[in-house]
Amino acid sequence: MNLHDPKTIVALDFPGSQQAFEFVEMLDPSLCKLKVGFELFVAEGPGFVETLVGKGYDVFLDLKFHDIPNTVASACRVASGLGVWMINVHAFGGRRMMEAAREAVANDSHPIKLIAVTVLTSMDDEDIKSLQVQATARDQALHLSHLAYQSGLDGVVCSAQEAQAMKDLNGLGFLTVTPGIRPKGSDQGDQKRIVTPEDAFLMGADYLVMGRPVTSAADPVAVLKEVATFS
Ligand code: C5P
């Protein structure tokens, strides 16, 4: 485990390990954690993740498991065996699935964080309605966060704008991991509801997920050091 506990998780949204390693070479585990998502994991596999862990980084393996309880539990157990810091599942898989995931990693030699995705931020009220769920996207996200809490999970991925409500409902210790972060003056890209790093921490975010504002910066280390001043 990284004793520094940096609060920024850099999304390694690169197509392959070569580009990812070139970027990681500029960093240091005391400056940030790293997030590996579908693209890089499908391209490079578990060995790539283990290499990052071996370099001393806390790694968030963002694979959003969603299947029957036994299958998700097995996947979580294997993921945890890679030595990663955090993994996630879809809360829509339900309480039994989340409890099975929790149980599967409960006795690991290293304490892993298990968090939930509630409602994807790409979905709006109309999308939720089309699933015949009678709630707004926000209310559904809050409801699913509480189900995750009751299932023993450590927190959720959410917008910084929802972070305080997640904590009001589930307690201060319930982790909020927030993407959609843009430092003042940086390119918004395809993110719709953006929040600055400073505001995100003030709104109750525990960890910020940042991709392009760091990976495309002329000086990524300077961006990370500035963000750290707000945490
Ligand atoms: O480049 P940017 O800062 O927008 O990257 C954000 C990262 O967070 C990407 O890896 C994206 O897939 C992820 N993410 C997100 N919104 C969510 C969940 C994850 O942007 N609701």
Coordinates of C-alpha atoms and ligand atoms in Angstrom, one line a residue:
M1 CA 0.0 0.0 0.0
N2 CA 1.1 3.5 -0.8
L3 CA 1.4 5.4 2.5
H4 CA 1.1 8.8 0.8
D5 CA -2.6 8.2 -0.2
P6 CA -2.6 10.8 -3.0
K7 CA -6.2 11.9 -3.8
T8 CA -6.0 12.1 -7.6
I9 CA -6.5 9.0 -9.6
V10 CA -5.2 9.5 -13.1
A11 CA -7.2 7.6 -15.8
L12 CA -4.7 5.8 -18.1
D13 CA -6.9 6.1 -21.1
F14 CA -4.2 5.0 -23.6
P15 CA -4.6 2.3 -26.3
G16 CA -1.6 0.3 -25.3
S17 CA 1.1 -0.2 -22.6
Q18 CA 3.8 1.6 -24.5
Q19 CA 2.0 4.9 -24.4
A20 CA 0.9 4.3 -20.9
F21 CA 4.4 3.5 -19.6
E22 CA 5.9 6.5 -21.4
F23 CA 3.4 8.6 -19.5
V24 CA 3.8 6.8 -16.1
E25 CA 7.6 7.3 -16.3
M26 CA 6.9 11.0 -15.7
L27 CA 5.0 10.4 -12.5
D28 CA 5.6 9.1 -9.0
P29 CA 3.4 7.0 -6.7
S30 CA 3.4 9.8 -4.1
L31 CA 1.7 12.2 -6.7
C32 CA -1.2 10.1 -7.9
K33 CA -3.0 6.8 -8.1
L34 CA -3.7 5.2 -11.5
K35 CA -6.9 3.9 -13.1
V36 CA -6.9 1.1 -15.6
G37 CA -10.1 0.7 -17.6
F38 CA -11.5 -1.6 -20.2
E39 CA -9.4 -0.5 -23.2
L40 CA -6.0 -0.9 -21.6
F41 CA -7.0 -4.0 -19.7
V42 CA -8.4 -5.8 -22.8
A43 CA -5.3 -4.8 -24.7
E44 CA -2.6 -5.6 -22.2
G45 CA -4.1 -7.9 -19.5
P46 CA -3.4 -8.5 -15.9
G47 CA 0.4 -8.5 -16.3
F48 CA 0.3 -4.8 -17.2
V49 CA -1.7 -4.1 -14.0
E50 CA 0.8 -6.1 -11.9
T51 CA 3.7 -4.1 -13.4
L52 CA 2.0 -0.8 -12.3
V53 CA 1.4 -2.3 -8.8
G54 CA 5.1 -3.4 -8.7
K55 CA 6.2 0.2 -9.4
G56 CA 4.4 1.2 -6.1
Y57 CA 1.2 2.7 -7.5
D58 CA -2.2 2.3 -6.0
V59 CA -4.2 1.0 -8.9
F60 CA -8.0 1.3 -9.4
L61 CA -9.0 -1.5 -11.7
D62 CA -12.2 0.0 -13.3
L63 CA -13.9 -3.1 -14.8
K64 CA -17.4 -2.5 -13.4
F65 CA -18.3 -6.2 -12.8
H66 CA -22.0 -7.0 -13.3
D67 CA -23.1 -10.7 -13.4
I68 CA -24.6 -13.4 -11.2
P69 CA -23.2 -13.3 -7.6
N70 CA -20.9 -16.3 -8.0
T71 CA -19.3 -15.0 -11.2
V72 CA -18.7 -11.5 -9.8
A73 CA -17.3 -12.9 -6.6
S74 CA -14.8 -15.0 -8.5
A75 CA -13.8 -12.0 -10.7
C76 CA -13.3 -9.8 -7.6
R77 CA -11.2 -12.5 -6.0
V78 CA -8.9 -12.8 -9.0
A79 CA -8.7 -9.0 -9.4
S80 CA -7.8 -8.6 -5.8
G81 CA -5.0 -11.1 -6.3
L82 CA -3.3 -8.6 -8.7
G83 CA -2.6 -6.4 -5.7
V84 CA -4.8 -3.5 -6.8
W85 CA -6.1 -0.9 -4.4
M86 CA -9.6 -0.5 -5.7
I87 CA -12.2 -2.4 -7.8
N88 CA -15.8 -1.8 -8.7
V89 CA -19.1 -3.5 -9.5
H90 CA -22.5 -2.2 -10.8
A91 CA -24.9 -1.7 -7.9
F92 CA -27.7 -2.7 -10.3
G93 CA -26.4 -6.3 -9.9
G94 CA -28.3 -6.1 -6.6
R95 CA -27.6 -6.8 -2.9
R96 CA -26.7 -10.4 -3.2
M97 CA -24.2 -9.8 -5.9
M98 CA -22.5 -7.0 -4.0
E99 CA -22.5 -9.0 -0.7
A100 CA -20.9 -11.9 -2.6
A101 CA -18.2 -9.5 -4.0
R102 CA -17.6 -8.1 -0.5
E103 CA -17.3 -11.6 1.0
A104 CA -14.9 -12.7 -1.8
V105 CA -12.3 -10.0 -0.9
A106 CA -13.0 -9.7 2.8
N107 CA -10.1 -11.9 4.0
D108 CA -7.4 -10.8 1.5
S109 CA -4.0 -10.1 2.8
H110 CA -4.2 -6.5 1.6
P111 CA -7.3 -4.4 2.3
I112 CA -8.9 -3.7 -1.1
K113 CA -11.5 -0.9 -1.6
L114 CA -14.7 -2.2 -3.3
I115 CA -17.0 0.5 -4.7
A116 CA -20.1 0.6 -6.8
V117 CA -21.2 2.3 -10.0
T118 CA -24.8 3.5 -9.5
V119 CA -26.3 5.2 -12.5
L120 CA -23.9 5.8 -15.4
T121 CA -23.5 9.6 -15.7
S122 CA -24.1 9.1 -19.5
M123 CA -27.8 8.3 -18.6
D124 CA -30.4 10.9 -18.0
D125 CA -34.0 10.8 -16.7
E126 CA -35.3 9.6 -20.1
D127 CA -32.9 6.7 -20.2
I128 CA -33.9 5.7 -16.7
K129 CA -37.6 5.9 -17.6
S130 CA -37.0 3.7 -20.6
L131 CA -35.8 1.0 -18.2
Q132 CA -39.2 1.2 -16.4
V133 CA -37.5 2.6 -13.3
Q134 CA -39.9 5.1 -11.7
A135 CA -37.3 7.5 -10.3
T136 CA -35.1 10.3 -11.5
A137 CA -31.5 9.5 -12.4
R138 CA -30.4 11.3 -9.2
D139 CA -32.8 9.5 -6.9
Q140 CA -32.0 6.2 -8.5
A141 CA -28.2 6.9 -8.0
L142 CA -28.9 7.7 -4.3
H143 CA -31.0 4.6 -3.8
L144 CA -28.4 2.4 -5.4
S145 CA -25.7 4.0 -3.3
H146 CA -27.6 3.1 -0.1
L147 CA -28.0 -0.5 -1.4
A148 CA -24.2 -0.5 -1.9
Y149 CA -23.7 0.8 1.6
Q150 CA -26.0 -1.8 3.1
S151 CA -24.1 -4.5 1.2
G152 CA -20.9 -3.5 2.9
L153 CA -19.2 -1.7 0.0
D154 CA -16.8 1.2 0.7
G155 CA -18.3 3.8 -1.6
V156 CA -19.4 4.9 -5.0
V157 CA -18.3 6.5 -8.2
C158 CA -20.4 9.7 -8.6
S159 CA -20.5 13.2 -9.8
A160 CA -18.9 15.7 -7.3
Q161 CA -22.3 17.4 -7.4
E162 CA -23.8 14.3 -5.7
A163 CA -21.0 13.7 -3.3
Q164 CA -22.5 15.5 -0.3
A165 CA -25.9 13.8 -0.8
M166 CA -24.1 10.4 -0.9
K167 CA -22.4 11.2 2.4
D168 CA -25.5 12.6 4.0
L169 CA -27.3 9.3 3.2
N170 CA -24.5 6.8 3.9
G171 CA -22.2 8.5 6.3
L172 CA -19.0 10.5 6.1
G173 CA -16.8 7.4 5.8
F174 CA -18.6 6.3 2.6
L175 CA -16.1 7.0 -0.2
T176 CA -16.9 9.3 -3.1
V177 CA -14.8 8.9 -6.2
T178 CA -15.6 11.6 -8.7
P179 CA -14.8 11.9 -12.5
G180 CA -15.8 15.0 -14.6
I181 CA -13.0 17.1 -13.1
R182 CA -11.6 20.1 -15.0
P183 CA -9.1 22.6 -13.5
K184 CA -10.0 26.2 -14.3
G185 CA -9.2 27.1 -18.0
S186 CA -8.8 23.5 -19.2
D187 CA -10.6 21.9 -22.1
Q188 CA -14.1 20.5 -21.2
G189 CA -13.9 17.7 -23.8
D190 CA -17.0 15.5 -23.9
Q191 CA -17.7 15.9 -20.1
K192 CA -21.0 17.7 -19.5
R193 CA -21.2 18.5 -15.8
I194 CA -17.7 19.5 -14.8
V195 CA -16.4 20.6 -11.5
T196 CA -13.0 22.2 -10.6
P197 CA -10.7 20.1 -8.3
E198 CA -11.0 22.8 -5.6
D199 CA -14.8 22.7 -5.7
A200 CA -14.9 18.9 -5.9
F201 CA -13.0 18.6 -2.6
L202 CA -15.2 21.3 -1.0
M203 CA -18.3 19.3 -2.2
G204 CA -17.2 16.2 -0.4
A205 CA -15.2 14.2 -3.0
D206 CA -12.6 11.9 -1.5
Y207 CA -10.8 11.0 -4.7
L208 CA -10.8 12.7 -8.1
V209 CA -10.6 10.8 -11.3
M210 CA -8.7 12.9 -13.9
G211 CA -7.9 11.8 -17.4
R212 CA -7.1 14.3 -20.2
P213 CA -6.5 17.4 -17.9
V214 CA -3.4 15.4 -16.7
T215 CA -2.5 13.1 -19.6
S216 CA -2.7 15.9 -22.2
A217 CA -1.0 18.5 -20.0
A218 CA 2.4 20.0 -21.0
D219 CA 3.5 19.4 -17.4
P220 CA 1.4 16.6 -15.8
V221 CA 3.4 16.8 -12.6
A222 CA 2.6 20.5 -12.2
V223 CA -1.1 19.8 -12.6
L224 CA -1.0 17.0 -10.0
K225 CA 0.9 19.2 -7.5
E226 CA -1.6 22.0 -7.9
V227 CA -4.5 19.7 -7.4
A228 CA -2.9 18.3 -4.3
T229 CA -2.9 21.8 -2.7
F230 CA -6.7 21.7 -2.7
S231 CA -7.1 18.3 -1.0
Ligands
C5P1 O1 -10.4 12.6 -19.5 P1 -11.4 12.7 -18.4 O2 -10.9 13.4 -17.2 O3 -12.7 13.1 -18.9 O4 -11.5 11.1 -18.0 C1 -12.4 10.7 -17.0 C2 -12.2 9.2 -16.7 O5 -13.2 8.8 -15.8 C3 -12.4 8.4 -18.0 O6 -11.6 7.2 -17.8 C4 -13.9 8.0 -17.9 O7 -14.1 6.8 -18.5 C5 -14.1 7.9 -16.4 N1 -15.5 8.1 -16.0 C6 -16.2 9.2 -16.3 N2 -17.5 9.3 -15.8 C7 -18.0 8.3 -15.1 C8 -17.3 7.2 -14.8 C9 -16.0 7.1 -15.2 O8 -15.7 10.1 -16.9 N3 -19.3 8.4 -14.6

